[in-house]
Amino acid sequence: MLILGLGGSIHDFSACLLHKGKIVCAIEEERLSRSKQAFVDASTFRCKAARYCLDYAGVTEKDVDLIIGADNIESRYYARYVPGIRLMNHHLAHAASAFYPSPFTEAAVLVADGRGSYLDRENKIVETVTYYAAGGGEIREIRKVAGRESDDFRNVSNSAGLFYLAVTEEIGFGPMYDEKTLAVSAYGTDRLVEPFRAFYSLDDEGGFSQTLGQMNELRSLIRAELGRSESGGELFRTKADAAYAVQVHLERILIHACRYLHKRTGSDNLCLAGSVFLNYAAVNRLLRETPFKRLYLPPAAGDAGAAVGSALYGHYVLGGHHRGALLPATPYLGKPYPVEAMEEAVRKAGNFLEEVKAEDVNGQAARLLSEGNLVAVFRGGAEFGPKALGNRSILADAGFPGNISRLNSAKKREAFRPFDYILLEEDAGKGVPLQGERRFQAHAAGAYVSGRLEDAKCVGAGQAYRTDPAYQTDPATPAIPVTPANPASLTAEGTAQMHAISPGLNAEMAALLENYKRITGCPLLLNTSFNLDGEPMVETPAEAVRCFLKAELDVLLMGNKLYRRKKTEGEVQT
């Protein structure tokens, strides 16, 4: 059975092609339209992601047995497939994207986002949080929380996602930039935590309530606080305090929901989906402070992931297939590009690139990283989801002086935002303190954990954040001390987000990490997405070369070759 799943809502459109229950290909629309988050516009009609998947598999729409997507996808995205497309509940598609690829035979599933399917369109009632119990091929709803949309569509009551977004917008970040609010929260204090408590309530069944009036009061409070702040450091601290407060309360809301869900299901396994769970700090609180022993979060937890979920739901539920042996899921669902396409992209770069001869590209790349070079990686299929996991990554030795500020400058990103790290799965358990029965966040690429850099026996990486002069003078974070208690690019707890890679899922990246650890004694490499701020991750060889040169990185690992950026005459003289 060949199934085409479509994902998204009014943003984050995507497609997934499933053959006999196995994902053949999946891609986010933004990687093809080159418009971040792929917000609905005239290009939405083209549904490029579906065409990408079909072309890669060498099939046409006529070969597809089922086309399925969530019922809140902007209709223009699936217009070409009407009337043949089948639509399903949005939160159920999210739940399917989390449970079916998980390593669990049974699990509790929690879905939380800004808004999902309309439950009563006339009265603007939408789903906001849904609790499920899953087992075998079945996903059974336990409880659903609903909210009402405001007349201007901006706010939704009883929505943890819109609660967080309201703060994001009021402190000056646009929609879909909640990760910046999370980053700024690391600089905040608890000054606004108690005032925020007045803007919502929790019930005895794991639920969260917030009226539209309370959301407006919340926005008014933040505006008043910002209005009393002078520019510069004081204004930044006020924004950070608001971010800190909403982070504290989001975590409280989710912990409350998960404790209830555990009580109802009795399961030790938890699956999460929905844009709220892109907040990795909140997810790691769930690991520490709920009874669940194991947790799975799909690589695309947001609306793009609904493409995978709807396709899998079509296979297991509508197709009536048995959920058999649970194979490790992979996030590398984009199509690999041929060597000829990579060579053509390099050729078109002319004299701006020169090849670095190497018998072992992974060993040579590790050596170059240990010498302080910023290395961009482009090989294999692209990762599905917002996180780079080694195939569309920029890597660096975080302990090398100046590398953090160089990367911020290269990517044109704010200095207050933290970077992630990448390490081997075998090192994750050694360096990161795990509680209970391996209470780490099981990610599609192995483990996905948060731990202190010092615990990972790589103190230099942690110290880099504290000694880099850029953090003492950067105007983006005025008057914010950079100390071990408040390191500039770690989380509020002084931890770093780490992605663990297993050789079985990404042998090439595992080999690079092995070589780097052998050379330096450190298992961690700084890992960030291969893109410039505000752009999607690169998808094609041509985009990789363009981004590499524009960012003025040092080394490009493309396929099985290494290239160095040729320095200009002015740089050579300097």
Coordinates of C-alpha atoms in Angstrom, one line a residue:
M1 CA 0.0 0.0 0.0
L2 CA 1.4 3.4 -1.1
I3 CA 0.3 6.3 1.1
L4 CA 1.0 10.0 0.8
G5 CA 0.6 11.9 4.0
L6 CA 0.4 15.7 4.1
G7 CA 1.2 17.9 7.1
G8 CA 1.0 21.5 8.3
S9 CA -1.8 23.9 9.2
I10 CA -1.3 27.4 7.9
H11 CA 2.4 26.9 8.2
D12 CA 5.0 24.1 8.4
F13 CA 3.5 22.2 5.4
S14 CA 5.1 18.9 4.6
A15 CA 4.7 15.6 2.9
C16 CA 5.6 11.9 3.6
L17 CA 5.5 8.9 1.3
L18 CA 4.9 5.5 3.0
H19 CA 5.3 2.1 1.3
K20 CA 4.1 -1.0 3.1
G21 CA 4.4 0.8 6.4
K22 CA 7.9 2.1 5.8
I23 CA 8.7 5.8 5.3
V24 CA 10.3 6.2 1.9
C25 CA 10.7 9.9 2.0
A26 CA 9.6 13.0 4.0
I27 CA 10.3 16.7 3.5
E28 CA 9.2 20.0 4.9
E29 CA 7.8 22.5 2.4
E30 CA 10.2 25.2 3.7
R31 CA 13.2 23.3 2.4
L32 CA 11.9 23.6 -1.1
S33 CA 10.1 27.0 -1.1
R34 CA 13.1 28.5 0.9
S35 CA 10.6 30.4 3.1
K36 CA 11.0 29.7 6.8
Q37 CA 8.1 27.8 8.3
A38 CA 6.4 27.9 4.8
F39 CA 3.6 30.2 5.9
V40 CA 0.6 30.1 3.6
D41 CA 1.0 32.2 0.4
A42 CA 0.6 31.9 -3.3
S43 CA 3.2 29.1 -3.5
T44 CA 1.1 26.9 -1.2
F45 CA -0.9 25.7 -4.2
R46 CA 2.2 24.0 -5.6
C47 CA 2.6 21.4 -2.8
K48 CA 6.2 21.0 -3.7
A49 CA 6.9 18.5 -0.8
A50 CA 4.5 16.0 -2.2
R51 CA 6.0 16.2 -5.7
Y52 CA 9.5 15.8 -4.2
C53 CA 8.5 12.6 -2.4
L54 CA 6.7 11.1 -5.5
D55 CA 9.6 12.0 -7.8
Y56 CA 12.2 10.5 -5.5
A57 CA 10.2 7.2 -5.3
G58 CA 9.6 7.2 -9.1
V59 CA 5.9 7.1 -8.8
T60 CA 2.9 9.3 -9.8
E61 CA -0.2 10.4 -8.0
K62 CA -2.1 7.6 -9.8
D63 CA 0.1 5.0 -8.1
V64 CA -0.9 6.2 -4.6
D65 CA -3.5 4.2 -2.8
L66 CA -4.4 6.7 -0.1
I67 CA -3.8 10.5 0.3
I68 CA -4.4 11.6 3.9
G69 CA -3.8 14.7 6.0
A70 CA -5.1 16.6 9.0
D71 CA -8.4 18.5 8.7
N72 CA -6.9 21.9 9.7
I73 CA -4.4 22.0 6.8
E74 CA -5.0 25.1 4.7
S75 CA -7.2 23.8 1.9
R76 CA -5.0 25.4 -0.9
Y77 CA -2.2 23.0 0.1
Y78 CA -4.1 19.9 -0.8
A79 CA -6.4 21.4 -3.5
R80 CA -4.8 19.4 -6.3
Y81 CA -5.8 16.2 -4.5
V82 CA -9.5 17.0 -3.9
P83 CA -11.8 15.1 -3.8
G84 CA -9.6 12.1 -3.3
I85 CA -7.8 13.2 -0.1
R86 CA -9.0 11.9 3.3
L87 CA -8.8 14.2 6.3
M88 CA -8.4 13.3 9.9
N89 CA -8.2 15.0 13.3
H90 CA -5.1 17.1 13.8
H91 CA -4.2 16.0 17.3
L92 CA -4.7 12.3 16.3
A93 CA -2.3 12.8 13.5
H94 CA 0.2 14.3 16.0
A95 CA -0.4 11.3 18.3
A96 CA 0.2 8.9 15.5
S97 CA 3.5 10.6 14.6
A98 CA 4.7 10.1 18.1
F99 CA 3.5 6.6 19.0
Y100 CA 3.9 4.6 15.8
P101 CA 7.6 5.3 15.3
S102 CA 8.3 4.9 19.0
P103 CA 10.1 1.9 20.5
F104 CA 7.0 1.2 22.7
T105 CA 4.3 -1.5 22.3
E106 CA 2.1 0.7 24.6
A107 CA 2.3 4.2 25.8
A108 CA 0.6 7.3 27.1
V109 CA 0.5 10.0 24.5
L110 CA 0.1 13.8 25.2
V111 CA -0.5 16.3 22.4
A112 CA -0.3 20.1 23.0
D113 CA 0.0 22.9 20.5
G114 CA -1.4 26.3 19.8
R115 CA -4.6 25.1 18.2
G116 CA -5.7 22.0 16.4
S117 CA -8.9 20.9 14.6
Y118 CA -12.1 22.8 14.9
L119 CA -14.6 21.1 17.2
D120 CA -17.2 23.7 16.6
R121 CA -16.3 26.0 13.7
E122 CA -19.3 28.3 14.0
N123 CA -18.4 29.1 17.6
K124 CA -14.6 29.0 17.0
I125 CA -13.9 26.1 19.4
V126 CA -10.6 24.3 18.7
E127 CA -8.7 21.5 20.4
T128 CA -5.7 22.6 22.4
V129 CA -4.5 19.6 24.5
T130 CA -5.4 15.9 24.0
Y131 CA -4.6 12.9 26.2
Y132 CA -4.4 9.4 24.7
A133 CA -3.6 5.8 25.6
A134 CA -2.0 3.8 22.8
G135 CA -1.3 0.1 22.4
G136 CA -0.7 -2.2 19.4
G137 CA -2.1 -0.2 16.5
E138 CA -4.8 1.6 18.5
I139 CA -4.7 5.2 19.8
R140 CA -7.6 5.8 22.2
E141 CA -8.6 9.3 23.4
I142 CA -8.9 9.8 27.1
R143 CA -9.6 13.5 27.4
K144 CA -9.6 16.6 25.3
V145 CA -9.2 20.3 26.3
A146 CA -10.7 22.9 24.0
G147 CA -10.5 26.6 23.7
R148 CA -12.2 29.5 21.9
E149 CA -10.5 31.6 19.2
S150 CA -10.6 35.4 19.6
D151 CA -12.3 37.3 16.8
D152 CA -9.0 38.4 15.4
F153 CA -7.7 34.8 15.4
R154 CA -4.7 36.0 17.5
N155 CA -5.5 34.3 20.9
V156 CA -7.0 31.0 21.9
S157 CA -8.2 30.3 25.4
N158 CA -7.0 27.2 27.3
S159 CA -4.0 26.9 25.0
A160 CA -0.5 26.3 26.5
G161 CA 1.0 27.0 23.1
L162 CA -0.8 30.4 22.7
F163 CA 0.0 31.3 26.3
Y164 CA 3.7 31.0 25.5
L165 CA 3.3 32.7 22.1
A166 CA 1.6 35.7 23.7
V167 CA 4.8 36.4 25.7
T168 CA 7.0 35.7 22.7
E169 CA 5.1 38.4 20.7
E170 CA 5.0 40.9 23.5
I171 CA 8.7 40.8 24.1
G172 CA 9.4 41.5 20.5
F173 CA 9.8 38.1 18.7
G174 CA 7.6 37.1 15.8
P175 CA 5.3 34.0 15.5
M176 CA 7.1 30.7 15.4
Y177 CA 10.1 32.1 17.3
D178 CA 9.3 30.6 20.8
E179 CA 12.9 29.2 20.8
K180 CA 14.1 32.8 21.2
T181 CA 11.9 33.2 24.3
L182 CA 13.3 30.0 25.7
A183 CA 16.8 31.3 25.1
V184 CA 16.2 34.7 26.7
S185 CA 14.6 33.0 29.8
A186 CA 18.0 31.8 30.8
Y187 CA 18.8 35.5 31.7
G188 CA 15.6 36.1 33.7
T189 CA 14.7 36.2 37.4
D190 CA 11.6 35.0 39.2
R191 CA 10.3 38.6 39.6
L192 CA 7.2 38.0 37.4
V193 CA 6.6 34.3 38.2
E194 CA 4.0 35.1 40.9
P195 CA 2.1 37.7 38.9
F196 CA 1.8 35.3 36.0
R197 CA 0.1 32.8 38.3
A198 CA -3.1 34.9 38.2
F199 CA -3.6 34.4 34.4
Y200 CA -4.5 30.7 34.4
S201 CA -5.7 27.8 36.6
L202 CA -5.2 24.0 36.8
D203 CA -8.0 21.5 37.4
D204 CA -8.0 18.1 39.1
E205 CA -7.9 16.2 35.8
G206 CA -4.6 17.5 34.4
G207 CA -6.2 20.3 32.6
F208 CA -5.2 23.9 32.0
S209 CA -7.7 26.9 31.9
Q210 CA -7.0 30.4 30.6
T211 CA -9.7 32.8 29.4
L212 CA -9.3 35.2 26.5
G213 CA -9.6 38.0 29.1
Q214 CA -6.7 36.5 31.1
M215 CA -4.6 36.4 27.9
N216 CA -5.3 40.1 27.3
E217 CA -4.5 40.9 30.9
L218 CA -1.2 39.0 30.5
R219 CA -0.3 41.0 27.4
S220 CA -1.2 44.3 29.1
L221 CA 1.0 43.4 32.1
I222 CA 4.0 42.7 29.9
R223 CA 3.5 46.0 27.9
A224 CA 3.3 47.9 31.2
E225 CA 6.5 46.3 32.4
L226 CA 8.3 47.1 29.2
G227 CA 6.9 50.6 29.2
R228 CA 8.5 51.2 32.6
S229 CA 11.9 49.9 31.4
E230 CA 14.5 52.1 29.9
S231 CA 16.4 51.0 26.9
G232 CA 19.5 48.8 26.9
G233 CA 20.1 46.4 29.8
E234 CA 17.0 47.2 31.8
L235 CA 14.7 46.6 28.8
F236 CA 16.5 43.3 28.1
R237 CA 16.1 42.2 31.7
T238 CA 12.4 42.9 31.7
K239 CA 12.0 40.8 28.6
A240 CA 14.1 38.0 30.2
D241 CA 11.9 38.1 33.3
A242 CA 8.8 37.7 31.3
A243 CA 10.3 34.8 29.3
Y244 CA 11.5 33.2 32.6
A245 CA 8.0 33.5 34.1
V246 CA 6.2 31.9 31.1
Q247 CA 8.8 29.1 31.0
V248 CA 8.3 28.3 34.6
H249 CA 4.5 28.2 34.2
L250 CA 4.6 26.2 30.9
E251 CA 6.7 23.6 32.7
R252 CA 4.2 23.5 35.6
I253 CA 1.3 23.1 33.2
L254 CA 2.9 20.2 31.4
I255 CA 4.1 18.4 34.5
H256 CA 0.6 18.6 35.9
A257 CA -0.8 17.1 32.6
C258 CA 1.7 14.3 32.5
R259 CA 1.2 13.3 36.2
Y260 CA -2.6 13.0 35.4
L261 CA -1.9 11.1 32.3
H262 CA 0.3 8.6 34.1
K263 CA -2.3 8.1 36.8
R264 CA -5.0 7.4 34.1
T265 CA -2.9 5.0 32.0
G266 CA -0.5 3.4 34.4
S267 CA 2.1 3.3 31.6
D268 CA 5.8 3.9 32.1
N269 CA 6.1 5.1 28.5
L270 CA 5.3 8.6 27.3
C271 CA 5.1 9.9 23.8
L272 CA 4.8 13.6 23.1
A273 CA 3.9 15.6 20.0
G274 CA 2.7 19.1 19.1
S275 CA 4.6 22.4 18.8
V276 CA 4.7 22.9 22.6
F277 CA 7.1 20.0 22.9
L278 CA 9.7 21.8 20.7
N279 CA 10.5 23.4 24.1
Y280 CA 13.3 21.0 25.1
A281 CA 13.8 22.6 28.6
A282 CA 10.2 21.7 29.4
V283 CA 10.5 18.2 28.0
N284 CA 13.5 17.6 30.2
R285 CA 11.6 18.7 33.3
L286 CA 9.1 16.0 32.4
L287 CA 11.8 13.4 32.5
R288 CA 12.9 14.5 36.0
E289 CA 9.6 15.3 37.6
T290 CA 6.9 12.8 36.4
P291 CA 6.6 9.1 37.1
F292 CA 7.2 8.1 33.4
K293 CA 10.4 6.1 33.0
R294 CA 10.8 6.3 29.2
L295 CA 9.9 9.0 26.8
Y296 CA 9.8 9.4 23.0
L297 CA 9.7 12.6 21.0
P298 CA 9.6 12.5 17.2
P299 CA 12.2 14.6 15.3
A300 CA 9.4 16.7 13.8
A301 CA 7.1 17.3 16.8
G302 CA 5.4 20.3 15.2
D303 CA 2.8 20.5 12.5
A304 CA 5.2 19.2 9.8
G305 CA 5.2 15.9 11.7
A306 CA 1.5 15.4 11.0
A307 CA 2.5 14.2 7.5
V308 CA 4.2 11.2 9.0
G309 CA 1.5 10.7 11.6
S310 CA -1.4 10.8 9.1
A311 CA 0.4 8.4 6.7
L312 CA 1.1 5.9 9.6
Y313 CA -2.5 6.2 10.8
G314 CA -3.6 5.4 7.3
H315 CA -1.4 2.3 7.3
Y316 CA -2.2 0.9 10.7
V317 CA -5.8 2.0 11.3
L318 CA -7.4 2.5 8.0
G319 CA -5.3 -0.2 6.3
G320 CA -5.8 -2.6 9.2
H321 CA -2.2 -3.6 9.3
H322 CA -0.6 -5.2 12.4
R323 CA 2.1 -3.2 14.2
G324 CA 4.9 -5.7 14.2
A325 CA 8.6 -5.5 15.0
L326 CA 9.6 -2.0 16.1
L327 CA 12.6 -0.9 14.0
P328 CA 14.7 2.1 15.0
A329 CA 13.2 5.2 13.4
T330 CA 15.5 7.5 11.4
P331 CA 15.2 11.2 11.0
Y332 CA 17.2 11.2 7.7
L333 CA 14.2 11.1 5.4
G334 CA 15.2 13.5 2.6
K335 CA 16.6 12.3 -0.7
P336 CA 20.4 11.9 -1.0
Y337 CA 21.9 13.9 -3.9
P338 CA 24.2 12.2 -6.5
V339 CA 27.9 13.0 -6.6
E340 CA 27.4 14.7 -10.0
A341 CA 25.1 17.3 -8.4
M342 CA 27.7 18.0 -5.7
E343 CA 30.5 18.3 -8.2
E344 CA 28.4 20.7 -10.4
A345 CA 27.7 22.9 -7.4
V346 CA 31.4 23.1 -6.5
R347 CA 32.3 23.8 -10.2
K348 CA 29.9 26.7 -10.3
A349 CA 31.6 28.2 -7.2
G350 CA 34.7 28.7 -9.4
N351 CA 37.7 29.9 -7.6
F352 CA 36.0 30.3 -4.2
L353 CA 36.6 26.7 -3.2
E354 CA 39.6 24.4 -3.2
E355 CA 39.6 20.7 -2.4
V356 CA 41.4 19.4 0.7
K357 CA 42.8 16.1 -0.2
A358 CA 42.1 13.4 2.3
E359 CA 42.2 9.6 2.3
D360 CA 39.8 9.6 5.3
V361 CA 37.4 12.6 5.2
N362 CA 36.0 11.9 8.7
G363 CA 39.5 11.7 10.2
Q364 CA 40.6 14.8 8.4
A365 CA 37.5 16.7 9.3
A366 CA 38.0 15.8 12.9
R367 CA 41.6 17.1 12.7
L368 CA 40.4 20.3 11.2
L369 CA 37.8 20.8 13.9
S370 CA 40.3 20.2 16.6
E371 CA 42.4 23.1 15.0
G372 CA 39.5 25.5 15.4
N373 CA 37.9 25.3 11.9
L374 CA 34.2 25.7 11.4
V375 CA 33.1 22.7 9.4
A376 CA 29.8 22.6 7.4
V377 CA 28.5 19.1 6.6
F378 CA 26.3 18.2 3.7
R379 CA 25.7 14.5 2.9
G380 CA 23.0 11.8 2.8
G381 CA 19.3 12.7 3.1
A382 CA 18.3 15.7 5.0
E383 CA 16.9 15.5 8.5
F384 CA 13.1 15.7 8.9
G385 CA 12.3 18.3 11.6
P386 CA 13.9 21.5 13.0
K387 CA 17.1 20.0 14.4
A388 CA 20.3 19.2 12.5
L389 CA 21.5 15.8 13.4
G390 CA 24.7 15.5 11.3
N391 CA 23.6 15.6 7.7
R392 CA 22.9 19.3 7.4
S393 CA 25.0 20.5 10.3
I394 CA 27.7 23.1 11.1
L395 CA 30.2 21.7 13.6
A396 CA 32.8 23.4 15.8
D397 CA 35.1 22.8 18.7
A398 CA 33.3 25.0 21.4
G399 CA 36.4 25.1 23.5
F400 CA 38.5 26.8 20.8
P401 CA 38.8 30.5 21.5
G402 CA 36.4 32.7 19.5
N403 CA 34.5 29.9 17.9
I404 CA 31.2 30.7 19.6
S405 CA 31.2 34.4 18.5
R406 CA 32.5 33.4 15.1
L407 CA 29.5 31.1 14.6
N408 CA 27.0 33.7 15.8
S409 CA 28.5 36.2 13.4
A410 CA 28.5 33.6 10.5
K411 CA 24.9 32.6 11.0
K412 CA 23.8 36.2 11.8
R413 CA 22.1 35.0 15.1
E414 CA 21.7 36.7 18.5
A415 CA 24.4 36.0 21.0
F416 CA 21.9 35.0 23.7
R417 CA 20.8 31.9 21.9
P418 CA 22.4 28.6 22.9
F419 CA 23.9 26.1 20.6
D420 CA 23.3 22.3 20.7
Y421 CA 25.9 19.6 21.0
I422 CA 26.3 16.2 19.2
L423 CA 28.0 13.1 20.6
L424 CA 28.0 9.3 20.3
E425 CA 25.1 7.4 21.9
E426 CA 27.7 5.3 23.8
D427 CA 29.0 8.5 25.5
A428 CA 25.6 10.0 26.3
G429 CA 25.1 7.7 29.3
K430 CA 28.7 8.3 30.5
G431 CA 28.6 12.1 30.4
V432 CA 25.0 12.8 31.3
P433 CA 23.6 11.9 34.7
L434 CA 20.6 9.7 34.0
Q435 CA 18.0 8.9 36.6
G436 CA 16.0 5.8 37.1
E437 CA 15.7 3.4 34.2
R438 CA 17.6 5.4 31.6
R439 CA 15.3 8.4 31.8
F440 CA 16.6 10.1 28.7
Q441 CA 14.5 11.5 25.9
A442 CA 14.6 8.8 23.2
H443 CA 15.0 10.7 19.9
A444 CA 14.7 9.3 16.5
A445 CA 18.5 9.5 16.1
G446 CA 19.2 7.7 19.4
A447 CA 19.2 9.7 22.6
Y448 CA 18.3 13.3 22.9
V449 CA 19.4 14.5 26.3
S450 CA 20.3 17.6 28.3
G451 CA 23.3 17.5 30.7
R452 CA 26.1 19.6 32.1
L453 CA 29.1 20.0 29.8
E454 CA 31.4 19.4 32.7
D455 CA 29.6 16.1 33.4
A456 CA 30.5 15.1 29.9
K457 CA 34.2 15.4 30.7
C458 CA 34.7 18.3 28.3
V459 CA 35.1 21.3 30.6
G460 CA 36.7 23.3 27.8
A461 CA 33.4 23.5 26.0
G462 CA 31.6 24.9 29.0
Q463 CA 34.3 27.4 29.7
A464 CA 34.2 28.7 26.2
Y465 CA 30.9 30.3 26.9
R466 CA 32.2 32.0 29.9
T467 CA 35.4 33.4 28.6
D468 CA 34.6 34.5 25.1
P469 CA 35.0 38.3 25.1
A470 CA 32.1 38.6 22.7
Y471 CA 29.7 37.8 25.5
Q472 CA 31.0 40.6 27.7
T473 CA 30.4 43.4 25.1
D474 CA 27.6 42.2 22.8
P475 CA 24.9 44.8 22.8
A476 CA 22.2 42.1 22.4
T477 CA 22.8 41.2 26.1
P478 CA 23.8 44.4 27.8
A479 CA 24.8 44.3 31.4
I480 CA 24.2 40.6 31.7
P481 CA 27.0 39.0 33.6
V482 CA 28.6 35.9 32.1
T483 CA 29.4 33.7 35.0
P484 CA 29.4 30.0 35.7
A485 CA 25.9 30.5 37.2
N486 CA 24.6 32.3 34.1
P487 CA 26.7 31.1 31.1
A488 CA 25.7 32.9 28.0
S489 CA 24.7 30.1 25.7
L490 CA 23.6 27.3 28.1
T491 CA 20.1 26.7 29.5
A492 CA 18.9 28.3 32.6
E493 CA 20.2 25.4 34.6
G494 CA 23.6 25.7 33.1
T495 CA 23.1 22.7 30.9
A496 CA 23.4 22.1 27.1
Q497 CA 21.1 20.2 24.7
M498 CA 22.9 17.2 23.3
H499 CA 21.9 14.9 20.4
A500 CA 23.3 11.4 20.6
I501 CA 24.1 9.6 17.3
S502 CA 24.3 5.9 17.0
P503 CA 26.5 4.3 14.3
G504 CA 23.6 2.2 13.1
L505 CA 21.7 5.3 12.1
N506 CA 24.5 7.6 10.9
A507 CA 27.8 5.7 10.4
E508 CA 29.6 8.7 8.8
M509 CA 28.9 11.1 11.6
A510 CA 29.7 8.5 14.2
A511 CA 33.1 7.9 12.5
L512 CA 33.7 11.7 12.6
L513 CA 32.9 11.8 16.3
E514 CA 35.0 8.8 17.1
N515 CA 38.0 10.5 15.3
Y516 CA 37.4 13.8 17.1
K517 CA 37.2 12.1 20.5
R518 CA 40.4 10.2 19.8
I519 CA 42.2 13.4 18.9
T520 CA 40.9 15.7 21.6
G521 CA 39.7 13.4 24.4
C522 CA 36.4 15.2 24.2
P523 CA 33.2 13.4 23.0
L524 CA 31.2 16.6 22.3
L525 CA 31.1 18.8 19.2
L526 CA 29.1 22.0 18.9
N527 CA 26.3 21.3 16.4
T528 CA 24.0 23.8 14.8
S529 CA 21.9 23.7 11.6
F530 CA 23.4 24.4 8.2
N531 CA 21.7 27.7 7.4
L532 CA 21.7 31.4 8.1
D533 CA 19.4 32.8 10.7
G534 CA 15.8 33.2 9.3
E535 CA 16.5 30.7 6.5
P536 CA 15.5 27.0 6.3
M537 CA 18.3 24.4 6.5
V538 CA 20.0 23.8 3.1
E539 CA 18.5 21.1 1.0
T540 CA 20.5 21.0 -2.3
P541 CA 24.2 21.0 -3.0
A542 CA 23.9 24.4 -4.6
E543 CA 22.3 25.8 -1.5
A544 CA 25.0 24.3 0.6
V545 CA 27.8 25.9 -1.3
R546 CA 26.0 29.3 -1.3
C547 CA 25.4 29.2 2.4
F548 CA 28.9 28.0 3.1
L549 CA 30.4 30.9 1.2
K550 CA 28.0 33.5 2.4
A551 CA 28.6 32.6 6.1
E552 CA 32.4 32.5 5.5
L553 CA 32.8 29.2 7.1
D554 CA 36.2 27.4 6.9
V555 CA 35.6 23.9 5.6
L556 CA 32.8 22.1 3.7
L557 CA 32.4 18.4 4.0
M558 CA 30.3 17.5 1.0
G559 CA 29.6 13.9 0.3
N560 CA 33.0 12.2 0.5
K561 CA 35.1 15.3 -0.2
L562 CA 36.4 18.2 1.8
Y563 CA 36.6 21.8 0.5
R564 CA 38.2 24.8 2.0
R565 CA 37.0 28.4 1.4
K566 CA 39.8 30.3 -0.4
K567 CA 40.7 33.4 1.5
T568 CA 40.4 36.7 -0.3
E569 CA 43.5 38.8 -1.0
G570 CA 42.6 41.1 1.9
E571 CA 42.2 38.2 4.3
V572 CA 45.6 36.8 3.2
Q573 CA 47.3 40.1 3.8
T574 CA 45.7 40.4 7.3

